[in-house]
Amino acid sequence: MTQMETQPAAIAPGRVEPHPVIEMRDITIAFGGVRALDGVGLRLFPGEVHALMGENGAGKSTLIKALTGVYSIDSGSILIDGEEHTFSTPAAAQGAGISTVYQEVNLVPNLTVAENMLLGREPRKLGRIDVRAMNRRAQETLDRLGLDISPTSVLGEHPIAVQQLVAIARAVDVEARVLILDEPTSSLDADEVEKLFEVMRSLRDHGVAIVFVSHFLDQIYEISDRMTILRNGTLVGERMVAETTQLELVKLMIGRELEVLERIDREVAATEAIKSGQPVMKALGLSRKGALQAVDLELYEGEVIGLAGLLGSGRTELARLLFGADTADAGELQVGSKTRRLRSPRHAIDRRIAFSSENRRSEGVIEDLTVADNMLLALQASRGWLRPIPRAERSRLVSKYIETLDIRPANPQALMRNLSGGNQQKVLLARWLITQPRILILDEPTRGIDIGAKAQIQQVVADLARDGMSVVFISSELEEVLRLSDRLVVMRDRRKIDERPNQDVSVSDVLEIIAGSARAEEATRA
Amino acid sequence: MRKVLAHQLVWPTTALAVLLLVNVIATPTFFDIRMQDGHLYGSLIDILRNGAPVLLVALGMTLVIATRGIDLSVGAVAAISGAVACVYIAGSPEQGAASTAIVACSIALAVCVGLGLWNGFLVSVLGIQPIIATLVLMTAGRGLAMLVTDGQITTVNNDAFKRIGAGFVLTVPLSIVIALGVFCLAALVTRRTALGMLIESVGINPEASRLAGVRSRTIIWTVYVFGAFCAGVAGLMIASNTSAADANSAGLWIELDAILAVVIGGTSLAGGRFSLSGMLVGALFITTLATTIPTIGIPAETNYLFKAVVVIVVCLIQSPKARAALWVRRTAPLAGRATA
């Protein structure tokens, strides 16, 4: 194991640099014969934000887990301050000043914010936990980060975004020299992201090395100094962010030209004709206390409605009411020509409505079942347990969708938990397409997944709408909403504030609508 | 080899084999089965016959545990079932008639289904944690059984009823046939229809299942009813074996034996994937253990302690973590990667 002295060729030559705080050399990790990482290197310098880039399954998470001692490495070496070092447990890594915040919040929902922040290192007095000191210390950290969260409140009562910020506060509370943020922004809105970036900049200026993983290219460009790009478990190279254009980066990540996105040009004008028919779904004053104020909505055949709005604006709440995941207190819902009360998801599925939740892990995947079972779950549920799907039909459906959606690994018997986020999302999409819905409600179907999978999912949505399916599309990425939708519904503060055809609407127009309505309200209040 | 070792049935089966070996060494005639009056007799047959009630209860328990639940009330339900049947037979004008036994068993099982509905209602509709919800019936159930029998041990004299626990069919004890019959039926229904997959889905992620249109509530309700039904049949066997209903001791601790059988069989208490064949091996292990303890001369007063130790050892052997810890200590540190 001495041949790894050669540095990865892509590292920019001739630059005078301080010593890296962490250097990973030629790391290889295999799981049951499959190489998840093959000779990958990573250099982290103090006082920089280092973006780790790559599609889902490129090996970003594996590399992070190798660094933090979750996985042991098969070959290669990790140098910390120039000395070889391997951590056998995550706790050992944390002890050495390497803190990690993962995409999914890994905290205890029924403890308080302070308890979560100091879990495992509570201040003690006479052998007992000193609650007052704990709350004080948590408050200090939160103040330092400029976060307005009460340390004594119960974590589970906060929205996911706030929980995410608490997780980051927890990581910062430790004297961290290296902070690893794995997709920390996927559930944050723009303000919260900005707050996070402020925190990151201040930590960076204090000499902390930050590893940042995000699928939002704009965020990468706003905050990062340097990046390392991975593809299929191999190292593509290390680049300075300022010297690499976004287009170059995307090419490096996916290894081919990305013309896929270009092709999704929906013909918005054509849908005007469709609207002359009967709406397939019509909501009248649909509302639910504490979740959504009365909303009117019409959905036509072959139409994509984009729900735009910030996180917490009521987008998800509306989607859940349309599917019967929650029941409405007031208002009515017409599906086809009849008025329906959707009492349960089952009810909605029988009316050929499908809904893919924004919480992939808690409300979507069944982790310990196979890909095939996950795909067929909704169809099987609506057939009832007494009528199992015949074997031939099963394999026909499963292999058809594995192929059309390009799901990897293409193994129907793989356990769902072993798939990457993007592939899990595709399986969930397949679960609903198999039920042949008339109305498809997608809540954040592209969150936290790589650009290739994202383009594929967008393409599928566009194709489905052309074939006559009606789609309600929700995404925090306004560009994506604008690219796909025929009609825009803008939400704010749990109600609908605007609706318009998607013609010559730009991202800033939408933001203007949201901001404008806020200003108008303030004016009337004054 | 590694594949064989990784199979979930390997460890429980090995444990059972070791136990049988211990018995053969202690009693060389252990495996002998002889024919007497057209009936099979022998230690193995005894084990199977004594194990029939545990197997039945564990069968229901497996499905309940697969939905993330647990049913502590099965012992009490078994006692109620026996009590209801015996009291009905004892009070009937034609105590010896076969029809009386059939009616008595039907009423007893109907009562059990009712109790299962109650458990299922508490868990699936009211959302009470299963351990608490079934604890209610666990404690109240024995009282209920006492109420039915008036606190007396009710003895009955009915040949048809006696056959359930003590009778034979084609040389084989009837209780074994019944238990295996219900087992095969359950295996067939869960694996040949989609029920097994839906139960697992609900156990792994109830909310995701609900959003996929699975009727989680109905499924959870059904497994508790099935669990109580199985306990009811077990209760009939126990009462029939002695032709008496003893509200105090019938089915006592059977819920614990059943839970152990399920766990030894490789079904996680956290719910999700379940294994009926594993449970079968687990149930056989538990009943063989009960026979082994007196055979190898363990004094009766340390009976429970010994059982606890054996169970802990089996569970440790099954745990990949514990195995890895043992393995690493004995061999080079490199071997530790095998579990990653």
CSV table of C-alpha atoms in Angstrom, one decimal, chain B residues 7-334:
chain,number,residue,atom,x,y,z
B,7,HIS,CA,-29.4,-17.3,7.1
B,8,GLN,CA,-31.7,-16.3,10.0
B,9,LEU,CA,-32.7,-19.9,10.8
B,10,VAL,CA,-29.2,-21.2,11.4
B,11,TRP,CA,-28.8,-20.1,15.0
B,12,PRO,CA,-32.2,-21.1,16.4
B,13,THR,CA,-31.9,-24.5,14.6
B,14,THR,CA,-28.4,-25.0,16.0
B,15,ALA,CA,-29.6,-24.2,19.5
B,16,LEU,CA,-32.5,-26.7,19.1
B,17,ALA,CA,-30.1,-29.4,17.8
B,18,VAL,CA,-27.7,-28.8,20.8
B,19,LEU,CA,-30.6,-29.1,23.2
B,20,LEU,CA,-31.8,-32.4,21.6
B,21,LEU,CA,-28.2,-33.7,21.8
B,22,VAL,CA,-28.0,-32.9,25.5
B,23,ASN,CA,-31.2,-34.9,26.0
B,24,VAL,CA,-30.0,-37.9,24.1
B,25,ILE,CA,-26.8,-37.9,26.2
B,26,ALA,CA,-28.9,-37.7,29.4
B,27,THR,CA,-31.5,-40.2,28.3
B,28,PRO,CA,-30.3,-42.5,25.5
B,29,THR,CA,-33.9,-43.6,24.8
B,30,PHE,CA,-34.9,-39.9,24.1
B,31,PHE,CA,-35.5,-40.4,20.4
B,32,ASP,CA,-37.4,-43.6,20.8
B,33,ILE,CA,-41.0,-43.5,19.5
B,34,ARG,CA,-43.1,-46.5,20.1
B,35,MET,CA,-46.6,-47.6,19.1
B,36,GLN,CA,-49.0,-48.5,21.9
B,37,ASP,CA,-52.7,-49.2,21.3
B,38,GLY,CA,-52.5,-47.6,17.9
B,39,HIS,CA,-51.1,-44.4,19.4
B,40,LEU,CA,-47.6,-42.9,19.1
B,41,TYR,CA,-45.7,-42.4,22.4
B,42,GLY,CA,-42.3,-41.1,23.2
B,43,SER,CA,-40.4,-38.0,24.5
B,44,LEU,CA,-40.5,-36.3,21.2
B,45,ILE,CA,-44.2,-36.8,20.8
B,46,ASP,CA,-44.7,-35.4,24.4
B,47,ILE,CA,-42.7,-32.4,23.5
B,48,LEU,CA,-44.7,-31.7,20.4
B,49,ARG,CA,-48.0,-32.3,22.4
B,50,ASN,CA,-47.0,-30.0,25.3
B,51,GLY,CA,-45.7,-27.5,22.8
B,52,ALA,CA,-48.9,-27.2,20.8
B,53,PRO,CA,-50.5,-24.5,22.9
B,54,VAL,CA,-47.2,-22.4,22.9
B,55,LEU,CA,-46.9,-22.8,19.2
B,56,LEU,CA,-50.5,-21.6,18.7
B,57,VAL,CA,-50.1,-18.6,20.9
B,58,ALA,CA,-46.7,-17.8,19.4
B,59,LEU,CA,-48.3,-17.9,16.0
B,60,GLY,CA,-50.7,-15.1,16.8
B,61,MET,CA,-47.9,-13.3,18.7
B,62,THR,CA,-45.6,-13.3,15.6
B,63,LEU,CA,-48.1,-11.4,13.5
B,64,VAL,CA,-48.9,-9.0,16.4
B,65,ILE,CA,-45.2,-8.3,16.9
B,66,ALA,CA,-44.7,-7.8,13.1
B,67,THR,CA,-47.1,-4.8,13.3
B,68,ARG,CA,-44.9,-3.3,16.1
B,69,GLY,CA,-47.3,-4.5,18.7
B,70,ILE,CA,-47.3,-7.0,21.5
B,71,ASP,CA,-50.1,-9.0,23.2
B,72,LEU,CA,-49.6,-9.7,26.9
B,73,SER,CA,-53.2,-10.8,27.4
B,74,VAL,CA,-52.9,-14.2,25.6
B,75,GLY,CA,-52.5,-16.2,28.8
B,76,ALA,CA,-55.5,-14.7,30.4
B,77,VAL,CA,-57.5,-15.2,27.1
B,78,ALA,CA,-56.5,-18.8,27.2
B,79,ALA,CA,-57.8,-19.1,30.7
B,80,ILE,CA,-61.1,-17.4,29.9
B,81,SER,CA,-61.5,-19.7,26.9
B,82,GLY,CA,-61.1,-22.9,28.9
B,83,ALA,CA,-63.3,-21.5,31.7
B,84,VAL,CA,-66.1,-20.6,29.4
B,85,ALA,CA,-66.1,-24.0,27.7
B,86,CYS,CA,-65.9,-26.0,30.9
B,87,VAL,CA,-68.6,-24.0,32.7
B,88,TYR,CA,-70.9,-24.4,29.7
B,89,ILE,CA,-70.3,-28.1,29.5
B,90,ALA,CA,-70.7,-28.5,33.3
B,91,GLY,CA,-74.0,-26.6,33.3
B,92,SER,CA,-75.4,-28.4,30.3
B,93,PRO,CA,-78.1,-31.0,30.8
B,94,GLU,CA,-76.3,-33.4,28.4
B,95,GLN,CA,-72.9,-33.1,29.8
B,96,GLY,CA,-71.4,-36.0,27.8
B,97,ALA,CA,-72.8,-35.2,24.4
B,98,ALA,CA,-70.4,-34.3,21.5
B,99,SER,CA,-72.8,-31.5,20.4
B,100,THR,CA,-72.4,-29.9,23.8
B,101,ALA,CA,-68.6,-29.9,23.4
B,102,ILE,CA,-68.9,-28.3,20.0
B,103,VAL,CA,-71.3,-25.6,21.2
B,104,ALA,CA,-69.0,-25.0,24.2
B,105,CYS,CA,-65.9,-24.6,22.1
B,106,SER,CA,-67.7,-22.3,19.6
B,107,ILE,CA,-68.9,-20.0,22.4
B,108,ALA,CA,-65.5,-20.0,24.0
B,109,LEU,CA,-63.8,-19.0,20.7
B,110,ALA,CA,-66.5,-16.4,20.0
B,111,VAL,CA,-65.7,-14.8,23.4
B,112,CYS,CA,-62.0,-14.9,22.5
B,113,VAL,CA,-62.7,-13.1,19.2
B,114,GLY,CA,-64.6,-10.5,21.2
B,115,LEU,CA,-61.6,-10.1,23.5
B,116,GLY,CA,-59.3,-9.7,20.5
B,117,LEU,CA,-61.7,-7.1,19.1
B,118,TRP,CA,-61.3,-5.2,22.4
B,119,ASN,CA,-57.5,-5.3,22.3
B,120,GLY,CA,-57.5,-4.3,18.6
B,121,PHE,CA,-59.9,-1.5,19.3
B,122,LEU,CA,-57.7,-0.1,22.1
B,123,VAL,CA,-54.6,-0.3,19.9
B,124,SER,CA,-55.7,0.6,16.4
B,125,VAL,CA,-58.6,3.0,17.1
B,126,LEU,CA,-57.7,4.6,20.4
B,127,GLY,CA,-54.0,4.5,19.7
B,128,ILE,CA,-53.0,3.2,23.1
B,129,GLN,CA,-49.6,1.6,23.2
B,130,PRO,CA,-50.0,-2.2,22.8
B,131,ILE,CA,-48.1,-3.1,25.9
B,132,ILE,CA,-50.4,-1.0,28.0
B,133,ALA,CA,-53.6,-1.9,26.1
B,134,THR,CA,-53.1,-5.6,26.5
B,135,LEU,CA,-51.8,-5.3,30.0
B,136,VAL,CA,-55.4,-4.3,30.9
B,137,LEU,CA,-56.8,-7.6,29.7
B,138,MET,CA,-53.8,-9.5,31.1
B,139,THR,CA,-54.7,-8.4,34.6
B,140,ALA,CA,-58.4,-8.2,34.2
B,141,GLY,CA,-58.7,-11.4,32.2
B,142,ARG,CA,-57.8,-13.8,35.0
B,143,GLY,CA,-60.3,-12.1,37.2
B,144,LEU,CA,-62.8,-12.5,34.4
B,145,ALA,CA,-62.0,-16.2,34.2
B,146,MET,CA,-62.4,-16.5,38.0
B,147,LEU,CA,-65.7,-14.8,37.7
B,148,VAL,CA,-66.8,-17.4,35.1
B,149,THR,CA,-65.7,-20.4,37.1
B,150,ASP,CA,-66.9,-18.9,40.5
B,151,GLY,CA,-63.3,-19.3,41.7
B,152,GLN,CA,-63.6,-23.1,41.6
B,153,ILE,CA,-61.6,-25.5,39.4
B,154,THR,CA,-64.4,-26.7,37.1
B,155,THR,CA,-64.1,-30.3,36.1
B,156,VAL,CA,-66.0,-31.7,33.2
B,157,ASN,CA,-66.7,-35.2,31.9
B,158,ASN,CA,-67.1,-35.1,28.1
B,159,ASP,CA,-65.2,-37.4,25.8
B,160,ALA,CA,-65.5,-35.2,22.8
B,161,PHE,CA,-64.0,-32.3,24.7
B,162,LYS,CA,-61.3,-34.4,26.2
B,163,ARG,CA,-60.1,-35.4,22.7
B,164,ILE,CA,-59.0,-31.9,21.8
B,165,GLY,CA,-56.1,-32.0,24.2
B,166,ALA,CA,-55.7,-35.7,24.9
B,167,GLY,CA,-57.1,-37.5,21.9
B,168,PHE,CA,-55.4,-39.0,18.8
B,169,VAL,CA,-56.1,-39.0,15.1
B,170,LEU,CA,-54.4,-41.6,12.9
B,171,THR,CA,-52.0,-42.4,15.8
B,172,VAL,CA,-50.9,-38.8,16.2
B,173,PRO,CA,-52.1,-36.6,19.1
B,174,LEU,CA,-55.0,-34.4,17.9
B,175,SER,CA,-53.5,-31.2,19.6
B,176,ILE,CA,-50.4,-31.6,17.4
B,177,VAL,CA,-52.6,-31.9,14.3
B,178,ILE,CA,-54.6,-28.8,15.2
B,179,ALA,CA,-51.6,-26.7,16.0
B,180,LEU,CA,-49.7,-27.7,12.8
B,181,GLY,CA,-53.0,-27.2,10.8
B,182,VAL,CA,-53.4,-23.6,12.1
B,183,PHE,CA,-49.7,-23.0,11.5
B,184,CYS,CA,-49.9,-24.2,7.9
B,185,LEU,CA,-53.0,-22.2,7.3
B,186,ALA,CA,-51.5,-19.0,8.6
B,187,ALA,CA,-48.3,-19.6,6.6
B,188,LEU,CA,-50.3,-20.1,3.5
B,189,VAL,CA,-52.5,-17.1,4.1
B,190,THR,CA,-49.7,-14.7,4.9
B,191,ARG,CA,-47.3,-15.8,2.2
B,192,ARG,CA,-49.6,-16.8,-0.7
B,193,THR,CA,-51.8,-13.7,-0.4
B,194,ALA,CA,-50.5,-10.2,0.1
B,195,LEU,CA,-51.4,-10.1,3.7
B,196,GLY,CA,-47.8,-10.9,5.0
B,197,MET,CA,-46.4,-8.1,2.9
B,198,LEU,CA,-49.0,-5.6,4.1
B,199,ILE,CA,-48.5,-6.6,7.7
B,200,GLU,CA,-44.7,-6.1,7.4
B,201,SER,CA,-45.3,-2.8,5.6
B,202,VAL,CA,-47.5,-1.5,8.4
B,203,GLY,CA,-45.0,-2.7,11.0
B,204,ILE,CA,-42.0,-1.1,9.3
B,205,ASN,CA,-43.7,2.3,8.6
B,206,PRO,CA,-47.3,2.8,9.6
B,207,GLU,CA,-47.7,6.3,8.2
B,208,ALA,CA,-46.1,5.6,4.9
B,209,SER,CA,-48.3,2.6,4.6
B,210,ARG,CA,-51.4,4.6,5.3
B,211,LEU,CA,-50.5,7.1,2.7
B,212,ALA,CA,-50.0,4.3,0.2
B,213,GLY,CA,-53.6,3.3,0.9
B,214,VAL,CA,-52.9,0.3,3.1
B,215,ARG,CA,-55.8,-0.1,5.6
B,216,SER,CA,-53.4,-0.1,8.6
B,217,ARG,CA,-56.1,0.1,11.2
B,218,THR,CA,-58.0,-2.9,9.8
B,219,ILE,CA,-54.8,-4.9,9.6
B,220,ILE,CA,-53.7,-4.2,13.1
B,221,TRP,CA,-57.1,-4.9,14.4
B,222,THR,CA,-57.2,-8.2,12.5
B,223,VAL,CA,-53.9,-9.5,14.0
B,224,TYR,CA,-55.1,-8.9,17.5
B,225,VAL,CA,-58.3,-10.8,16.8
B,226,PHE,CA,-56.2,-13.6,15.3
B,227,GLY,CA,-53.9,-13.6,18.3
B,228,ALA,CA,-56.8,-13.9,20.7
B,229,PHE,CA,-58.4,-16.7,18.6
B,230,CYS,CA,-55.1,-18.7,18.7
B,231,ALA,CA,-54.9,-18.1,22.4
B,232,GLY,CA,-58.5,-19.4,22.7
B,233,VAL,CA,-57.7,-22.6,20.9
B,234,ALA,CA,-54.7,-23.0,23.1
B,235,GLY,CA,-56.8,-22.5,26.2
B,236,LEU,CA,-59.3,-25.2,25.0
B,237,MET,CA,-56.3,-27.6,24.6
B,238,ILE,CA,-55.0,-26.9,28.0
B,239,ALA,CA,-58.5,-27.3,29.7
B,240,SER,CA,-59.2,-30.4,27.6
B,241,ASN,CA,-56.0,-32.1,28.5
B,242,THR,CA,-57.0,-32.2,32.2
B,243,SER,CA,-60.7,-32.0,31.6
B,244,ALA,CA,-60.8,-29.0,34.0
B,245,ALA,CA,-60.7,-25.3,33.9
B,246,ASP,CA,-58.3,-23.7,36.3
B,247,ALA,CA,-58.7,-19.9,36.0
B,248,ASN,CA,-55.6,-19.3,38.1
B,249,SER,CA,-52.9,-21.4,36.4
B,250,ALA,CA,-54.2,-22.2,32.9
B,251,GLY,CA,-51.9,-20.5,30.4
B,252,LEU,CA,-49.9,-18.9,33.1
B,253,TRP,CA,-46.7,-17.2,31.6
B,254,ILE,CA,-47.6,-18.6,28.2
B,255,GLU,CA,-47.3,-15.1,26.8
B,256,LEU,CA,-43.7,-15.0,27.8
B,257,ASP,CA,-42.9,-18.3,26.2
B,258,ALA,CA,-44.6,-17.2,23.1
B,259,ILE,CA,-42.7,-13.9,22.9
B,260,LEU,CA,-39.4,-15.8,23.5
B,261,ALA,CA,-40.3,-18.2,20.7
B,262,VAL,CA,-40.9,-15.3,18.3
B,263,VAL,CA,-37.7,-13.6,19.3
B,264,ILE,CA,-35.6,-16.7,19.1
B,265,GLY,CA,-37.1,-17.3,15.7
B,266,GLY,CA,-35.6,-14.1,14.4
B,267,THR,CA,-38.6,-11.7,14.4
B,268,SER,CA,-37.6,-8.3,15.8
B,269,LEU,CA,-39.7,-6.8,18.5
B,270,ALA,CA,-39.3,-3.5,16.6
B,271,GLY,CA,-41.8,-4.9,14.1
B,272,GLY,CA,-41.5,-5.5,10.3
B,273,ARG,CA,-40.2,-8.6,8.8
B,274,PHE,CA,-41.4,-11.8,10.4
B,275,SER,CA,-40.6,-15.4,10.1
B,276,LEU,CA,-43.2,-18.1,10.9
B,277,SER,CA,-40.7,-21.0,10.3
B,278,GLY,CA,-38.3,-19.3,12.7
B,279,MET,CA,-41.1,-19.0,15.3
B,280,LEU,CA,-41.8,-22.7,14.8
B,281,VAL,CA,-38.2,-23.6,15.7
B,282,GLY,CA,-38.3,-21.1,18.6
B,283,ALA,CA,-41.5,-22.7,20.0
B,284,LEU,CA,-40.0,-26.2,19.7
B,285,PHE,CA,-36.8,-24.9,21.5
B,286,ILE,CA,-38.8,-23.4,24.4
B,287,THR,CA,-40.9,-26.6,24.9
B,288,THR,CA,-37.9,-28.9,24.5
B,289,LEU,CA,-36.1,-26.8,27.1
B,290,ALA,CA,-39.0,-27.2,29.5
B,291,THR,CA,-38.7,-31.0,29.1
B,292,THR,CA,-34.9,-30.9,29.4
B,293,ILE,CA,-34.7,-29.1,32.7
B,294,PRO,CA,-36.0,-32.0,34.8
B,295,THR,CA,-34.3,-34.6,32.6
B,296,ILE,CA,-30.8,-33.4,33.2
B,297,GLY,CA,-31.5,-33.1,36.9
B,298,ILE,CA,-31.8,-29.3,37.4
B,299,PRO,CA,-33.6,-28.8,40.8
B,300,ALA,CA,-37.2,-27.5,40.3
B,301,GLU,CA,-36.6,-24.4,42.3
B,302,THR,CA,-33.8,-23.1,39.9
B,303,ASN,CA,-36.0,-24.0,36.9
B,304,TYR,CA,-36.8,-20.4,35.9
B,305,LEU,CA,-33.3,-19.2,36.5
B,306,PHE,CA,-31.8,-21.9,34.2
B,307,LYS,CA,-34.3,-21.2,31.5
B,308,ALA,CA,-33.5,-17.5,31.7
B,309,VAL,CA,-29.8,-18.2,31.3
B,310,VAL,CA,-30.3,-20.5,28.3
B,311,VAL,CA,-32.5,-17.9,26.6
B,312,ILE,CA,-30.0,-15.2,27.1
B,313,VAL,CA,-27.2,-17.3,25.6
B,314,VAL,CA,-29.4,-18.1,22.6
B,315,CYS,CA,-30.2,-14.4,22.1
B,316,LEU,CA,-26.6,-13.4,22.4
B,317,ILE,CA,-25.5,-16.0,19.8
B,318,GLN,CA,-28.1,-14.6,17.5
B,319,SER,CA,-27.0,-11.0,17.9
B,320,PRO,CA,-24.5,-10.1,15.2
B,321,LYS,CA,-23.0,-7.5,17.4
B,322,ALA,CA,-22.4,-9.9,20.3
B,323,ARG,CA,-21.0,-12.5,17.8
B,324,ALA,CA,-18.6,-9.9,16.4
B,325,ALA,CA,-17.4,-8.9,19.8
B,326,LEU,CA,-16.6,-12.5,20.7
B,327,TRP,CA,-15.0,-13.1,17.3
B,328,VAL,CA,-12.8,-10.0,17.4
B,329,ARG,CA,-11.4,-10.9,20.8
B,330,ARG,CA,-10.5,-14.4,19.7
B,331,THR,CA,-9.0,-13.6,16.3
B,332,ALA,CA,-7.0,-10.9,14.6
B,333,PRO,CA,-8.6,-7.4,14.6
B,334,LEU,CA,-8.9,-7.5,10.8
